[in-house]
Amino acid sequence: MINIKGKEYKLAFVDTCILSQMVRDDKFCLEVLNKSVEEKWIFCVSMYNLVELKQCNNDEKLNRFIEIFDNIPNVFIIKSHVAVIKEEVDSYIKGFKQEQILQVKIGSTSSVKLKEVLFEFKEFNDFEKEFMSTREDTLNIIQTNLKDSKYNPTNPTEIKNFVINGTLTQLSLRHPTFLKNRISFIKKHNLITKERIEDKFPSLKLMHYIMYYKFLTNRNMELSDVGDLVMVAPIPYMDIVLIEKQQAEFLRQIGSKMKEIKKLEIYKMNDKNLIKVQ
């Protein structure tokens, strides 16, 4: 929940599949918007959502998206997975506040508009260029890690070790000094049985759970999957998720393993209707 001018709202993460359907289908769009008003949702859109919509090279679709969301009172653009993980590192001791994942507020209560973000903000343009230029390398790294994984994808009992080891490996690559210092502190103060470093990084944990369910046990990862994987990073800090069917099912399963996901209200799109999963 987040407080805006004395009123409590739920943060609702919306994936590209839902956004695209809202653009295509006025009835579905109205259903989602009415639900957001009734339930007091604040729509949260990932930076990756914006890149995907902009890269589809469909001006009509993009303009319709801008028209819809620039007329919603409050919309938040959410930080990238790299920025969310950095916030988790910085907040390891002092605690993490939900607001820290919010990047740019847009909508009728702000002077900032989506069109400005997409075409005029240097920060977004730099992010778009970097993501598009590095996603192939990201795909190759993930594919190699999955291929070299020693975990048996048919043995669900190994999922915990896959997630823990993957999370700590990513931390060692992204923030080596932090991880080294923290492990030394834990050993020095004999906290090894009390403190689980990976539990303070739900963004990385969720990404590895999705990686396990979707790619280690299901199918090969493709270039278009890179955005789908990294954009889930802020979901543990959401109250509600509106997402495509398969991802909704994965989140439902992960809910029994992550307390941050268990508390989520999950909605999926089914036959052009919004269906609550949990």
JSON list of C-alpha atoms in Angstrom, two decimals, residues 15-172:
[
{"chain": "A", "resi": 15, "resn": "ASP", "atom": "CA", "xyz": [2.53, -6.46, -17.73]},
{"chain": "A", "resi": 16, "resn": "THR", "atom": "CA", "xyz": [2.79, -5.79, -21.48]},
{"chain": "A", "resi": 17, "resn": "CYS", "atom": "CA", "xyz": [0.20, -8.44, -22.36]},
{"chain": "A", "resi": 18, "resn": "ILE", "atom": "CA", "xyz": [-2.46, -6.66, -20.29]},
{"chain": "A", "resi": 19, "resn": "LEU", "atom": "CA", "xyz": [-1.43, -3.23, -21.54]},
{"chain": "A", "resi": 20, "resn": "SER", "atom": "CA", "xyz": [-1.66, -4.40, -25.15]},
{"chain": "A", "resi": 21, "resn": "GLN", "atom": "CA", "xyz": [-5.12, -5.86, -24.58]},
{"chain": "A", "resi": 22, "resn": "MET", "atom": "CA", "xyz": [-6.27, -2.60, -22.98]},
{"chain": "A", "resi": 23, "resn": "VAL", "atom": "CA", "xyz": [-5.12, -0.78, -26.12]},
{"chain": "A", "resi": 24, "resn": "ARG", "atom": "CA", "xyz": [-6.86, -3.23, -28.48]},
{"chain": "A", "resi": 25, "resn": "ASP", "atom": "CA", "xyz": [-10.10, -3.85, -26.59]},
{"chain": "A", "resi": 26, "resn": "ASP", "atom": "CA", "xyz": [-12.12, -0.91, -25.25]},
{"chain": "A", "resi": 27, "resn": "LYS", "atom": "CA", "xyz": [-14.41, -3.19, -23.24]},
{"chain": "A", "resi": 28, "resn": "PHE", "atom": "CA", "xyz": [-11.50, -4.91, -21.51]},
{"chain": "A", "resi": 29, "resn": "CYS", "atom": "CA", "xyz": [-9.83, -1.55, -20.93]},
{"chain": "A", "resi": 30, "resn": "LEU", "atom": "CA", "xyz": [-12.97, -0.19, -19.27]},
{"chain": "A", "resi": 31, "resn": "GLU", "atom": "CA", "xyz": [-13.21, -3.31, -17.09]},
{"chain": "A", "resi": 32, "resn": "VAL", "atom": "CA", "xyz": [-9.65, -2.84, -15.85]},
{"chain": "A", "resi": 33, "resn": "LEU", "atom": "CA", "xyz": [-10.05, 0.90, -15.30]},
{"chain": "A", "resi": 34, "resn": "ASN", "atom": "CA", "xyz": [-13.32, 0.45, -13.39]},
{"chain": "A", "resi": 35, "resn": "LYS", "atom": "CA", "xyz": [-11.71, -2.24, -11.25]},
{"chain": "A", "resi": 36, "resn": "SER", "atom": "CA", "xyz": [-8.81, 0.08, -10.48]},
{"chain": "A", "resi": 37, "resn": "VAL", "atom": "CA", "xyz": [-11.19, 2.80, -9.28]},
{"chain": "A", "resi": 38, "resn": "GLU", "atom": "CA", "xyz": [-13.28, 0.40, -7.16]},
{"chain": "A", "resi": 39, "resn": "GLU", "atom": "CA", "xyz": [-10.24, -1.25, -5.57]},
{"chain": "A", "resi": 40, "resn": "LYS", "atom": "CA", "xyz": [-8.10, 1.92, -5.35]},
{"chain": "A", "resi": 41, "resn": "TRP", "atom": "CA", "xyz": [-5.23, 0.75, -7.54]},
{"chain": "A", "resi": 42, "resn": "ILE", "atom": "CA", "xyz": [-2.23, 2.75, -8.69]},
{"chain": "A", "resi": 43, "resn": "PHE", "atom": "CA", "xyz": [-1.03, 1.39, -12.03]},
{"chain": "A", "resi": 44, "resn": "CYS", "atom": "CA", "xyz": [2.68, 0.55, -12.11]},
{"chain": "A", "resi": 45, "resn": "VAL", "atom": "CA", "xyz": [4.35, 0.22, -15.50]},
{"chain": "A", "resi": 46, "resn": "SER", "atom": "CA", "xyz": [7.84, -1.20, -15.95]},
{"chain": "A", "resi": 47, "resn": "MET", "atom": "CA", "xyz": [10.52, 0.56, -17.97]},
{"chain": "A", "resi": 48, "resn": "TYR", "atom": "CA", "xyz": [10.64, -2.67, -19.98]},
{"chain": "A", "resi": 49, "resn": "ASN", "atom": "CA", "xyz": [6.92, -2.39, -20.76]},
{"chain": "A", "resi": 50, "resn": "LEU", "atom": "CA", "xyz": [7.55, 1.01, -22.29]},
{"chain": "A", "resi": 51, "resn": "VAL", "atom": "CA", "xyz": [10.47, -0.26, -24.36]},
{"chain": "A", "resi": 52, "resn": "GLU", "atom": "CA", "xyz": [8.40, -3.18, -25.69]},
{"chain": "A", "resi": 53, "resn": "LEU", "atom": "CA", "xyz": [5.48, -0.93, -26.61]},
{"chain": "A", "resi": 54, "resn": "LYS", "atom": "CA", "xyz": [7.75, 1.62, -28.27]},
{"chain": "A", "resi": 55, "resn": "GLN", "atom": "CA", "xyz": [9.69, -1.06, -30.15]},
{"chain": "A", "resi": 56, "resn": "CYS", "atom": "CA", "xyz": [6.56, -2.62, -31.66]},
{"chain": "A", "resi": 57, "resn": "ASN", "atom": "CA", "xyz": [6.70, 0.11, -34.36]},
{"chain": "A", "resi": 58, "resn": "ASN", "atom": "CA", "xyz": [2.96, 0.63, -34.25]},
{"chain": "A", "resi": 59, "resn": "ASP", "atom": "CA", "xyz": [2.26, 4.34, -33.87]},
{"chain": "A", "resi": 60, "resn": "GLU", "atom": "CA", "xyz": [-1.49, 3.84, -33.53]},
{"chain": "A", "resi": 61, "resn": "LYS", "atom": "CA", "xyz": [-1.04, 1.35, -30.70]},
{"chain": "A", "resi": 62, "resn": "LEU", "atom": "CA", "xyz": [1.53, 3.51, -28.93]},
{"chain": "A", "resi": 63, "resn": "ASN", "atom": "CA", "xyz": [-0.57, 6.67, -29.25]},
{"chain": "A", "resi": 64, "resn": "ARG", "atom": "CA", "xyz": [-3.61, 4.85, -27.86]},
{"chain": "A", "resi": 65, "resn": "PHE", "atom": "CA", "xyz": [-1.54, 3.62, -24.91]},
{"chain": "A", "resi": 66, "resn": "ILE", "atom": "CA", "xyz": [-0.34, 7.17, -24.23]},
{"chain": "A", "resi": 67, "resn": "GLU", "atom": "CA", "xyz": [-3.90, 8.50, -24.53]},
{"chain": "A", "resi": 68, "resn": "ILE", "atom": "CA", "xyz": [-5.24, 5.97, -22.00]},
{"chain": "A", "resi": 69, "resn": "PHE", "atom": "CA", "xyz": [-2.53, 6.28, -19.38]},
{"chain": "A", "resi": 70, "resn": "ASP", "atom": "CA", "xyz": [-2.00, 10.03, -19.57]},
{"chain": "A", "resi": 71, "resn": "ASN", "atom": "CA", "xyz": [-5.64, 10.41, -18.49]},
{"chain": "A", "resi": 72, "resn": "ILE", "atom": "CA", "xyz": [-5.32, 8.20, -15.41]},
{"chain": "A", "resi": 73, "resn": "PRO", "atom": "CA", "xyz": [-4.88, 10.29, -12.23]},
{"chain": "A", "resi": 74, "resn": "ASN", "atom": "CA", "xyz": [-1.82, 8.41, -10.93]},
{"chain": "A", "resi": 75, "resn": "VAL", "atom": "CA", "xyz": [0.56, 6.11, -12.80]},
{"chain": "A", "resi": 76, "resn": "PHE", "atom": "CA", "xyz": [4.06, 5.11, -11.76]},
{"chain": "A", "resi": 77, "resn": "ILE", "atom": "CA", "xyz": [6.96, 4.02, -13.91]},
{"chain": "A", "resi": 78, "resn": "ILE", "atom": "CA", "xyz": [8.94, 1.38, -12.04]},
{"chain": "A", "resi": 79, "resn": "LYS", "atom": "CA", "xyz": [12.72, 1.16, -11.89]},
{"chain": "A", "resi": 80, "resn": "SER", "atom": "CA", "xyz": [14.66, -1.44, -13.85]},
{"chain": "A", "resi": 81, "resn": "HIS", "atom": "CA", "xyz": [15.75, -4.72, -12.23]},
{"chain": "A", "resi": 82, "resn": "VAL", "atom": "CA", "xyz": [19.31, -3.39, -11.92]},
{"chain": "A", "resi": 83, "resn": "ALA", "atom": "CA", "xyz": [18.08, -0.34, -10.00]},
{"chain": "A", "resi": 84, "resn": "VAL", "atom": "CA", "xyz": [15.75, -2.40, -7.78]},
{"chain": "A", "resi": 85, "resn": "ILE", "atom": "CA", "xyz": [18.61, -4.77, -6.85]},
{"chain": "A", "resi": 86, "resn": "LYS", "atom": "CA", "xyz": [20.81, -1.74, -6.08]},
{"chain": "A", "resi": 87, "resn": "GLU", "atom": "CA", "xyz": [18.07, -0.40, -3.77]},
{"chain": "A", "resi": 88, "resn": "GLU", "atom": "CA", "xyz": [17.97, -3.78, -2.00]},
{"chain": "A", "resi": 89, "resn": "VAL", "atom": "CA", "xyz": [21.75, -3.65, -1.47]},
{"chain": "A", "resi": 90, "resn": "ASP", "atom": "CA", "xyz": [21.62, -0.08, -0.16]},
{"chain": "A", "resi": 91, "resn": "SER", "atom": "CA", "xyz": [18.68, -0.91, 2.11]},
{"chain": "A", "resi": 92, "resn": "TYR", "atom": "CA", "xyz": [20.00, -4.23, 3.41]},
{"chain": "A", "resi": 93, "resn": "ILE", "atom": "CA", "xyz": [20.35, -3.04, 7.01]},
{"chain": "A", "resi": 94, "resn": "LYS", "atom": "CA", "xyz": [17.96, -0.10, 7.27]},
{"chain": "A", "resi": 95, "resn": "GLY", "atom": "CA", "xyz": [15.03, -1.77, 5.50]},
{"chain": "A", "resi": 96, "resn": "PHE", "atom": "CA", "xyz": [13.32, -1.35, 2.17]},
{"chain": "A", "resi": 97, "resn": "LYS", "atom": "CA", "xyz": [10.37, 0.96, 1.60]},
{"chain": "A", "resi": 98, "resn": "GLN", "atom": "CA", "xyz": [7.88, 0.30, -1.18]},
{"chain": "A", "resi": 99, "resn": "GLU", "atom": "CA", "xyz": [8.27, 3.82, -2.55]},
{"chain": "A", "resi": 100, "resn": "GLN", "atom": "CA", "xyz": [11.93, 3.20, -3.40]},
{"chain": "A", "resi": 101, "resn": "ILE", "atom": "CA", "xyz": [11.06, 1.24, -6.53]},
{"chain": "A", "resi": 102, "resn": "LEU", "atom": "CA", "xyz": [8.98, 4.11, -7.95]},
{"chain": "A", "resi": 103, "resn": "GLN", "atom": "CA", "xyz": [10.85, 6.15, -10.49]},
{"chain": "A", "resi": 104, "resn": "VAL", "atom": "CA", "xyz": [8.76, 8.73, -12.35]},
{"chain": "A", "resi": 105, "resn": "LYS", "atom": "CA", "xyz": [5.18, 9.71, -11.61]},
{"chain": "A", "resi": 106, "resn": "ILE", "atom": "CA", "xyz": [3.04, 10.48, -14.65]},
{"chain": "A", "resi": 107, "resn": "GLY", "atom": "CA", "xyz": [-0.60, 11.33, -15.20]},
{"chain": "A", "resi": 108, "resn": "SER", "atom": "CA", "xyz": [-3.02, 14.17, -14.62]},
{"chain": "A", "resi": 109, "resn": "THR", "atom": "CA", "xyz": [-1.68, 14.93, -11.12]},
{"chain": "A", "resi": 110, "resn": "SER", "atom": "CA", "xyz": [1.81, 15.50, -12.49]},
{"chain": "A", "resi": 111, "resn": "SER", "atom": "CA", "xyz": [3.33, 17.75, -15.11]},
{"chain": "A", "resi": 112, "resn": "VAL", "atom": "CA", "xyz": [5.20, 14.76, -16.55]},
{"chain": "A", "resi": 113, "resn": "LYS", "atom": "CA", "xyz": [3.45, 12.96, -19.42]},
{"chain": "A", "resi": 114, "resn": "LEU", "atom": "CA", "xyz": [4.09, 9.58, -20.99]},
{"chain": "A", "resi": 115, "resn": "LYS", "atom": "CA", "xyz": [4.90, 11.07, -24.37]},
{"chain": "A", "resi": 116, "resn": "GLU", "atom": "CA", "xyz": [7.62, 13.16, -22.73]},
{"chain": "A", "resi": 117, "resn": "VAL", "atom": "CA", "xyz": [9.02, 10.11, -20.95]},
{"chain": "A", "resi": 118, "resn": "LEU", "atom": "CA", "xyz": [9.09, 8.00, -24.13]},
{"chain": "A", "resi": 119, "resn": "PHE", "atom": "CA", "xyz": [10.55, 10.57, -26.49]},
{"chain": "A", "resi": 120, "resn": "GLU", "atom": "CA", "xyz": [12.18, 13.36, -24.49]},
{"chain": "A", "resi": 121, "resn": "PHE", "atom": "CA", "xyz": [13.60, 11.92, -21.26]},
{"chain": "A", "resi": 122, "resn": "LYS", "atom": "CA", "xyz": [17.32, 11.24, -21.72]},
{"chain": "A", "resi": 123, "resn": "GLU", "atom": "CA", "xyz": [17.20, 8.70, -18.88]},
{"chain": "A", "resi": 124, "resn": "PHE", "atom": "CA", "xyz": [14.61, 6.58, -20.69]},
{"chain": "A", "resi": 125, "resn": "ASN", "atom": "CA", "xyz": [16.30, 6.89, -24.08]},
{"chain": "A", "resi": 126, "resn": "ASP", "atom": "CA", "xyz": [19.62, 5.78, -22.56]},
{"chain": "A", "resi": 127, "resn": "PHE", "atom": "CA", "xyz": [17.89, 2.87, -20.83]},
{"chain": "A", "resi": 128, "resn": "GLU", "atom": "CA", "xyz": [16.19, 1.80, -24.07]},
{"chain": "A", "resi": 129, "resn": "LYS", "atom": "CA", "xyz": [19.45, 1.85, -26.03]},
{"chain": "A", "resi": 130, "resn": "GLU", "atom": "CA", "xyz": [21.33, -0.08, -23.36]},
{"chain": "A", "resi": 131, "resn": "PHE", "atom": "CA", "xyz": [18.63, -2.72, -22.96]},
{"chain": "A", "resi": 132, "resn": "MET", "atom": "CA", "xyz": [18.24, -3.30, -26.70]},
{"chain": "A", "resi": 133, "resn": "SER", "atom": "CA", "xyz": [22.01, -3.50, -27.21]},
{"chain": "A", "resi": 134, "resn": "THR", "atom": "CA", "xyz": [22.71, -5.86, -24.30]},
{"chain": "A", "resi": 135, "resn": "ARG", "atom": "CA", "xyz": [19.72, -8.20, -24.23]},
{"chain": "A", "resi": 136, "resn": "GLU", "atom": "CA", "xyz": [21.35, -10.65, -26.66]},
{"chain": "A", "resi": 137, "resn": "ASP", "atom": "CA", "xyz": [24.37, -10.92, -24.35]},
{"chain": "A", "resi": 138, "resn": "THR", "atom": "CA", "xyz": [22.01, -11.33, -21.40]},
{"chain": "A", "resi": 139, "resn": "LEU", "atom": "CA", "xyz": [20.19, -14.12, -23.23]},
{"chain": "A", "resi": 140, "resn": "ASN", "atom": "CA", "xyz": [23.46, -15.92, -24.02]},
{"chain": "A", "resi": 141, "resn": "ILE", "atom": "CA", "xyz": [24.61, -15.72, -20.39]},
{"chain": "A", "resi": 142, "resn": "ILE", "atom": "CA", "xyz": [21.31, -17.06, -19.05]},
{"chain": "A", "resi": 143, "resn": "GLN", "atom": "CA", "xyz": [21.15, -19.82, -21.67]},
{"chain": "A", "resi": 144, "resn": "THR", "atom": "CA", "xyz": [24.69, -20.91, -20.77]},
{"chain": "A", "resi": 145, "resn": "ASN", "atom": "CA", "xyz": [23.87, -20.92, -17.05]},
{"chain": "A", "resi": 146, "resn": "LEU", "atom": "CA", "xyz": [20.74, -22.99, -17.64]},
{"chain": "A", "resi": 147, "resn": "LYS", "atom": "CA", "xyz": [22.57, -25.39, -19.92]},
{"chain": "A", "resi": 148, "resn": "ASP", "atom": "CA", "xyz": [25.40, -25.85, -17.41]},
{"chain": "A", "resi": 149, "resn": "SER", "atom": "CA", "xyz": [23.04, -26.16, -14.46]},
{"chain": "A", "resi": 150, "resn": "LYS", "atom": "CA", "xyz": [23.64, -29.30, -12.42]},
{"chain": "A", "resi": 151, "resn": "TYR", "atom": "CA", "xyz": [20.12, -29.24, -11.07]},
{"chain": "A", "resi": 152, "resn": "ASN", "atom": "CA", "xyz": [17.72, -31.92, -12.19]},
{"chain": "A", "resi": 153, "resn": "PRO", "atom": "CA", "xyz": [14.70, -30.07, -13.64]},
{"chain": "A", "resi": 154, "resn": "THR", "atom": "CA", "xyz": [12.48, -33.07, -12.91]},
{"chain": "A", "resi": 155, "resn": "ASN", "atom": "CA", "xyz": [13.28, -32.93, -9.19]},
{"chain": "A", "resi": 156, "resn": "PRO", "atom": "CA", "xyz": [11.29, -30.10, -7.57]},
{"chain": "A", "resi": 157, "resn": "THR", "atom": "CA", "xyz": [13.16, -30.52, -4.27]},
{"chain": "A", "resi": 158, "resn": "GLU", "atom": "CA", "xyz": [16.21, -28.93, -5.89]},
{"chain": "A", "resi": 159, "resn": "ILE", "atom": "CA", "xyz": [14.46, -25.67, -6.74]},
{"chain": "A", "resi": 160, "resn": "LYS", "atom": "CA", "xyz": [15.43, -24.02, -3.44]},
{"chain": "A", "resi": 161, "resn": "ASN", "atom": "CA", "xyz": [19.15, -24.61, -4.01]},
{"chain": "A", "resi": 162, "resn": "PHE", "atom": "CA", "xyz": [18.84, -23.40, -7.61]},
{"chain": "A", "resi": 163, "resn": "VAL", "atom": "CA", "xyz": [17.25, -20.13, -6.44]},
{"chain": "A", "resi": 164, "resn": "ILE", "atom": "CA", "xyz": [19.64, -19.55, -3.52]},
{"chain": "A", "resi": 165, "resn": "ASN", "atom": "CA", "xyz": [22.79, -20.28, -5.50]},
{"chain": "A", "resi": 166, "resn": "GLY", "atom": "CA", "xyz": [21.57, -18.25, -8.48]},
{"chain": "A", "resi": 167, "resn": "THR", "atom": "CA", "xyz": [20.72, -15.27, -6.26]},
{"chain": "A", "resi": 168, "resn": "LEU", "atom": "CA", "xyz": [24.09, -15.31, -4.50]},
{"chain": "A", "resi": 169, "resn": "THR", "atom": "CA", "xyz": [25.94, -15.75, -7.80]},
{"chain": "A", "resi": 170, "resn": "GLN", "atom": "CA", "xyz": [24.19, -12.69, -9.25]},
{"chain": "A", "resi": 171, "resn": "LEU", "atom": "CA", "xyz": [25.05, -10.69, -6.13]},
{"chain": "A", "resi": 172, "resn": "SER", "atom": "CA", "xyz": [28.70, -11.74, -6.40]}
]
